[in-house]
Amino acid sequence: MTRSLGRVPAPPPTLADVAERAGVSRQTVSNAVNNPDLLRTDTLARVQEAIEELGYSPNRAARNLRTRSSHLIGMRINPAQEGTANATMDRFVHSLVETSGEAGYHVLLFAGSHLDPLDGYDDLLRSTAVDAFVVTDTYLGNPQAAWLESRRAPFVAFGRPWDNPDGTHPWVDVDGAAGADLATTHLLDRGHQRIAWIGWRKDSRIGEDRRSGWSRALRSRDLPTTGLASRVEDTVASGREASAVLLDEAHPSAFVCASDTLAMGVLHTLAERGLAPGRDVAVVGFDDSQVAQVVPPGLTSVRQPLEDVAVEIVKALEGLLGHPHQAPKGVLLTPTLAVRGSS
């Protein structure tokens, strides 16, 4: 009895096969893949058509050796904080991976010790495993940006250079003050006048930026802010405790919070007191997390345009890594408000 071995699969098409199909030299095919700007439009189109017809896939490893480029972008990720409802980074990472892929790059995620904000960067930089970095931790005192700049490592930050307002590295951020202003104005337009704020500790520049939008909106209507604000840790428990104190002492009819996590704490307090969000007390969060979209009766929340953030970051990376080199400037994007039953 003989065993059928089946058909031997055809070998993958080579650069020489593409050159023959397109009627050009191997160098022309190489230029079409690596330096398309060197070719005439009609020649490039002919080579690309041959690549498509044959299903040719360039050898990335060999190309990396020639171009000294890995087409990898490094980004450090941190574990989610316990006791929070925020999954904003998940949405951002997905958008960044998708947008980077469309531009011909892949995102290399790496972890590091929570005790050392620089852990993981040096190994990747020494091994030239990545072409550039995306930095997401731009809180006050974080050394990542300064460290990368001192080593002339290309990077783009998601977040403004809070430590150095005159910093020249490229960054993309969302206008937190505009978001909190939008949330507060939404409540003002619905007749609320005593609107409380629950935000983060004073050393959080991001939190203070968002708080400034709340106070700006109230002052624009000549309404007081005294006694209506609380600064706490970003946990559900902290939001719960702060809202209980504010309800007892300041008697607000609405809350604006620096995060959906804090807003969830407010919803807990309202439930404990038999108060209905939206009907008795309005609540607005920040970040439009998945929790905001599913918790009854739906949490109104400021939505960051993370898909647009990813697009702008990739544009900046292309400018840094392109030839000729371009120095991108900071980009500040405007958030929107997802209105639901809680307000």
XYZ file of C-alpha atoms in Angstrom, residues 120 183 189 209 235 291 312 314:
8
model
C 13.050 48.063 30.143
C -19.080 68.490 31.320
C -27.390 74.284 30.853
C -5.773 70.717 34.327
C -10.210 54.763 43.451
C -18.142 50.684 32.710
C -1.312 61.909 15.413
C 2.029 57.747 14.224
